[in-house]
PDB file of C-alpha atoms in Angstrom:
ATOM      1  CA  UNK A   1     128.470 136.706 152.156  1.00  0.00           C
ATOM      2  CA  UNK A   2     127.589 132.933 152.447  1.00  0.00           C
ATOM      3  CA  UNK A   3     127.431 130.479 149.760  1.00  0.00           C
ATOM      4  CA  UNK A   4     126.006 127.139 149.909  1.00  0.00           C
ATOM      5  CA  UNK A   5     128.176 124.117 149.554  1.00  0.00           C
ATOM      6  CA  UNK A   6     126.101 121.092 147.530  1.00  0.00           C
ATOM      7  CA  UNK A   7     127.491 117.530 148.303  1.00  0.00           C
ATOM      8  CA  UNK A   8     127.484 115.176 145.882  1.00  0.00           C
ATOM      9  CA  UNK A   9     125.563 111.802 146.960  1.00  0.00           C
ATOM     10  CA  UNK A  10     127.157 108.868 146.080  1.00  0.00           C
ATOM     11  CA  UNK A  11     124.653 107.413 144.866  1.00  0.00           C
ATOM     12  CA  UNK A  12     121.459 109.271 142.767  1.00  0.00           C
ATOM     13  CA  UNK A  13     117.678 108.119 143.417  1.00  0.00           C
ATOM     14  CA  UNK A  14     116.009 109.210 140.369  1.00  0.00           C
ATOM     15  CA  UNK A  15     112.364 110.825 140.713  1.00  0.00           C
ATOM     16  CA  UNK A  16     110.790 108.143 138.475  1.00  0.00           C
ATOM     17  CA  UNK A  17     112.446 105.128 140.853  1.00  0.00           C
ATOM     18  CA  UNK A  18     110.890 107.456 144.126  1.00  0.00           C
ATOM     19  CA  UNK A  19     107.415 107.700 142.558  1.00  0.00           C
ATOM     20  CA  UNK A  20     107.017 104.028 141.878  1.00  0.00           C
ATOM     21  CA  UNK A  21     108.393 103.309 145.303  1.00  0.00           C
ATOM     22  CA  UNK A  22     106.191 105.722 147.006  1.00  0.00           C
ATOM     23  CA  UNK A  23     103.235 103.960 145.383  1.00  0.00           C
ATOM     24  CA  UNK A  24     104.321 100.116 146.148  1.00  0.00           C
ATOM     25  CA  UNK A  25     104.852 101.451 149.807  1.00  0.00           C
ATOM     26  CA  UNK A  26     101.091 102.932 149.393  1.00  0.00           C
ATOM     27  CA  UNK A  27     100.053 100.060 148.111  1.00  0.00           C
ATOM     28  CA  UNK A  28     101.790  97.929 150.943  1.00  0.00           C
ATOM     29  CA  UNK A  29     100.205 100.503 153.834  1.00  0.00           C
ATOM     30  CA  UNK A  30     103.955 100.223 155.065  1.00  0.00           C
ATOM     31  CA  UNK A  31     105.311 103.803 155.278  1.00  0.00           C
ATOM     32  CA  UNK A  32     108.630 102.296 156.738  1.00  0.00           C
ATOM     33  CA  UNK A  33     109.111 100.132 154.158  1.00  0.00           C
ATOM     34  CA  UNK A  34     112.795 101.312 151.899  1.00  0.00           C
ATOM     35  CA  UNK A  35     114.000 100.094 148.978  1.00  0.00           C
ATOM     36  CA  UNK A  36     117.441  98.645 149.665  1.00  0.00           C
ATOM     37  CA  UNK A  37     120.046  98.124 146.413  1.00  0.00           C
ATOM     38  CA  UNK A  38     123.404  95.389 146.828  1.00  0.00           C
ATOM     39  CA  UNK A  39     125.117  94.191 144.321  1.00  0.00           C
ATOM     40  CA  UNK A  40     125.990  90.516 144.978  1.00  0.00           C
ATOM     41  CA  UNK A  41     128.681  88.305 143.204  1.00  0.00           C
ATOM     42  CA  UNK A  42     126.912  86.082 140.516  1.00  0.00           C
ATOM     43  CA  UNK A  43     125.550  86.350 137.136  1.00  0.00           C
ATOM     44  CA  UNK A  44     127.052  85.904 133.401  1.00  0.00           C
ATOM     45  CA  UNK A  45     129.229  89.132 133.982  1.00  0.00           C
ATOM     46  CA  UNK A  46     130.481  88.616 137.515  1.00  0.00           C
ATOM     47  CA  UNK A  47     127.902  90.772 139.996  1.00  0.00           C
ATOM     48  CA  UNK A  48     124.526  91.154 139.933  1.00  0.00           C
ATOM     49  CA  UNK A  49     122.060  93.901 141.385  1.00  0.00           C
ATOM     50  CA  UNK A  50     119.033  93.413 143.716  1.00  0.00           C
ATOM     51  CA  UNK A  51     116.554  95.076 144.720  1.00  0.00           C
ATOM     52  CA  UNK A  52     114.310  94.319 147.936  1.00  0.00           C
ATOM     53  CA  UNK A  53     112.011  96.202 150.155  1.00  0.00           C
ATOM     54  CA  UNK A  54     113.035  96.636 153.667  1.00  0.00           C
ATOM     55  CA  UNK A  55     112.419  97.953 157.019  1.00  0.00           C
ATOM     56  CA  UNK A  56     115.467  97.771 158.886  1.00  0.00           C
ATOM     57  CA  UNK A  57     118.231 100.263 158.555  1.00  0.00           C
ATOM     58  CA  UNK A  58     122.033  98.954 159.418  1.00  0.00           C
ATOM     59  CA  UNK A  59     124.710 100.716 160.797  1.00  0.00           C
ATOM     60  CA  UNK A  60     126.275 100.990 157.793  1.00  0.00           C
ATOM     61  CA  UNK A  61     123.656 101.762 155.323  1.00  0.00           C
ATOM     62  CA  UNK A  62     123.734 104.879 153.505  1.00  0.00           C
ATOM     63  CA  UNK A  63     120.578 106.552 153.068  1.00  0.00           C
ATOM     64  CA  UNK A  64     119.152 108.505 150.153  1.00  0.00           C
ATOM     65  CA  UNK A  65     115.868 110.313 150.190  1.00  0.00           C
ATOM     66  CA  UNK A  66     113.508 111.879 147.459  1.00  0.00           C
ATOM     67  CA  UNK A  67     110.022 112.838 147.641  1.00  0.00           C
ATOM     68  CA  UNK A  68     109.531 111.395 150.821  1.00  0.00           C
ATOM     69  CA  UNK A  69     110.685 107.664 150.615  1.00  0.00           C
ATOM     70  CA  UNK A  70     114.340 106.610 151.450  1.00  0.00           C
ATOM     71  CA  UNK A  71     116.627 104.264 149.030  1.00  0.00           C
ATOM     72  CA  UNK A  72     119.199 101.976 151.011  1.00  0.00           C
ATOM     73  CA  UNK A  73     122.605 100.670 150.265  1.00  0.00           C
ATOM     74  CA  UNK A  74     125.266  98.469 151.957  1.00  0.00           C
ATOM     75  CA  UNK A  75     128.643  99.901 152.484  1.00  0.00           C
ATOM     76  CA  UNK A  76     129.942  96.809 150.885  1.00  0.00           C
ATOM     77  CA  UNK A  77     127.535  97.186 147.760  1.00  0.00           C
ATOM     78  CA  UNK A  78     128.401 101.469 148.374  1.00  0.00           C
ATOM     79  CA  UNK A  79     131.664 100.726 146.776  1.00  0.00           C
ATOM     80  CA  UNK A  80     130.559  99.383 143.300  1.00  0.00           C
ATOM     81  CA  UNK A  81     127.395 101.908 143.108  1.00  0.00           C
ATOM     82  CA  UNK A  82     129.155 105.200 143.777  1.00  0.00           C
ATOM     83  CA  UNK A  83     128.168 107.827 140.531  1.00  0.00           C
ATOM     84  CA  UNK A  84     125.253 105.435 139.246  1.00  0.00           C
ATOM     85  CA  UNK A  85     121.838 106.208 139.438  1.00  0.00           C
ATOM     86  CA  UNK A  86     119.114 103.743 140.694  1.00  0.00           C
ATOM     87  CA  UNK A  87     116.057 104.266 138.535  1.00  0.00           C
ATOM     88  CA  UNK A  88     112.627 102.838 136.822  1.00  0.00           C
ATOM     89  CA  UNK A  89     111.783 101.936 133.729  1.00  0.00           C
ATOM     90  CA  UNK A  90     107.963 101.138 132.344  1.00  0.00           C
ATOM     91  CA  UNK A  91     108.323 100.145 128.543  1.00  0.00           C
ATOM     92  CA  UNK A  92     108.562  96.681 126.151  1.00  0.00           C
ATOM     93  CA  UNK A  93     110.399  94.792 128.832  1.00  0.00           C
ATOM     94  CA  UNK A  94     108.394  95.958 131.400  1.00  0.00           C
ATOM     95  CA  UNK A  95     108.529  97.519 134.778  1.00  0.00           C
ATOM     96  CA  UNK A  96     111.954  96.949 136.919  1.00  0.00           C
ATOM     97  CA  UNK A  97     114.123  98.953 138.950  1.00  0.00           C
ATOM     98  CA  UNK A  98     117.533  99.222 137.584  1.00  0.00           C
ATOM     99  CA  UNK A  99     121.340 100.758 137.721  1.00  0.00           C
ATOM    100  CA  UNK A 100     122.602 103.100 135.706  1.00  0.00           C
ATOM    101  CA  UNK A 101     126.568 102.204 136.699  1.00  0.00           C
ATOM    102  CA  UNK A 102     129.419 104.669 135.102  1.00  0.00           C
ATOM    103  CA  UNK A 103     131.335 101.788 136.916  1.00  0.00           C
ATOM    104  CA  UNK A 104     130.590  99.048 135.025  1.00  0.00           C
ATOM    105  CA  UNK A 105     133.080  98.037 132.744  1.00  0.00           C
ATOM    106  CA  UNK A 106     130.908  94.923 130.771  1.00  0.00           C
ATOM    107  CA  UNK A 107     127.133  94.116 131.529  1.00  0.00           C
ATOM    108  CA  UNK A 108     125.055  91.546 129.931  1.00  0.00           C
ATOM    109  CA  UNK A 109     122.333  91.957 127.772  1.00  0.00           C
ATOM    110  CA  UNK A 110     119.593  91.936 130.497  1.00  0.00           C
ATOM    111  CA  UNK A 111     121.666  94.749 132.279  1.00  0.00           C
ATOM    112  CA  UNK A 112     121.447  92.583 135.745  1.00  0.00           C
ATOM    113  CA  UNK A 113     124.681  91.475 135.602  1.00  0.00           C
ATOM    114  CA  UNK A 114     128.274  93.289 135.365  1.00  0.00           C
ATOM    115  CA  UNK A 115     132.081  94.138 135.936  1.00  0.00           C
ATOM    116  CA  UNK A 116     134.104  96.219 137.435  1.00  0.00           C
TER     117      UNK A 116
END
């Protein structure tokens, strides 16, 4: 009898973020373009997210793929993303990339910036 062991990722790339990624990398004609995730120290509630496209893969990244296109993430920024869920969202605001973050502890109304 075998059974199949699913790992957890740390970190979950939703479909909607990997569609709209898939199509700015169309759009780019770039297929190894990524989108890398960090969390940097700033903002009204201590850290702040970012989001960039990138080529370049670092020792240390950890890489999660969906429908063919591959999210990034620092092992420094790892640590304060673990659980959340990088997404997209189209609606009044408009269209962004964002973190879902059962880590935060206090964002701020624009949901860029947060504690832990």
């Amino acid at each position: 009898m075998t059974s199949e062991v699913e790992m957890a990722l740390p970190i979950y790339f939703s479909d909607s973020a990997a569609s709209r990624v898939k199509a700015l990398i169309a759009e780019e004609n770039n297929p190894e373009l990524k989108l890398r995730v960090y969390v940097t120290g700033g903002g009204c509630s201590g850290f702040s997210y970012g989001f960039t496209f990138d080529e370049k893969i670092n020792d240390d990244d950890t890489l999660i793929e969906n429908s063919g296109v591959t999210l990034s993430v620092d092992s420094m920024s790892l640590q304060y993303l673990i659980g959340g869920t990088v997404d997209f969202v189209d609606g009044l605001e408009g269209s962004r990339f964002l973190v879902n973050n059962p880590n935060a502890t206090a964002t701020c109304g624009c949901g860029s910036s947060f504690s832990v």
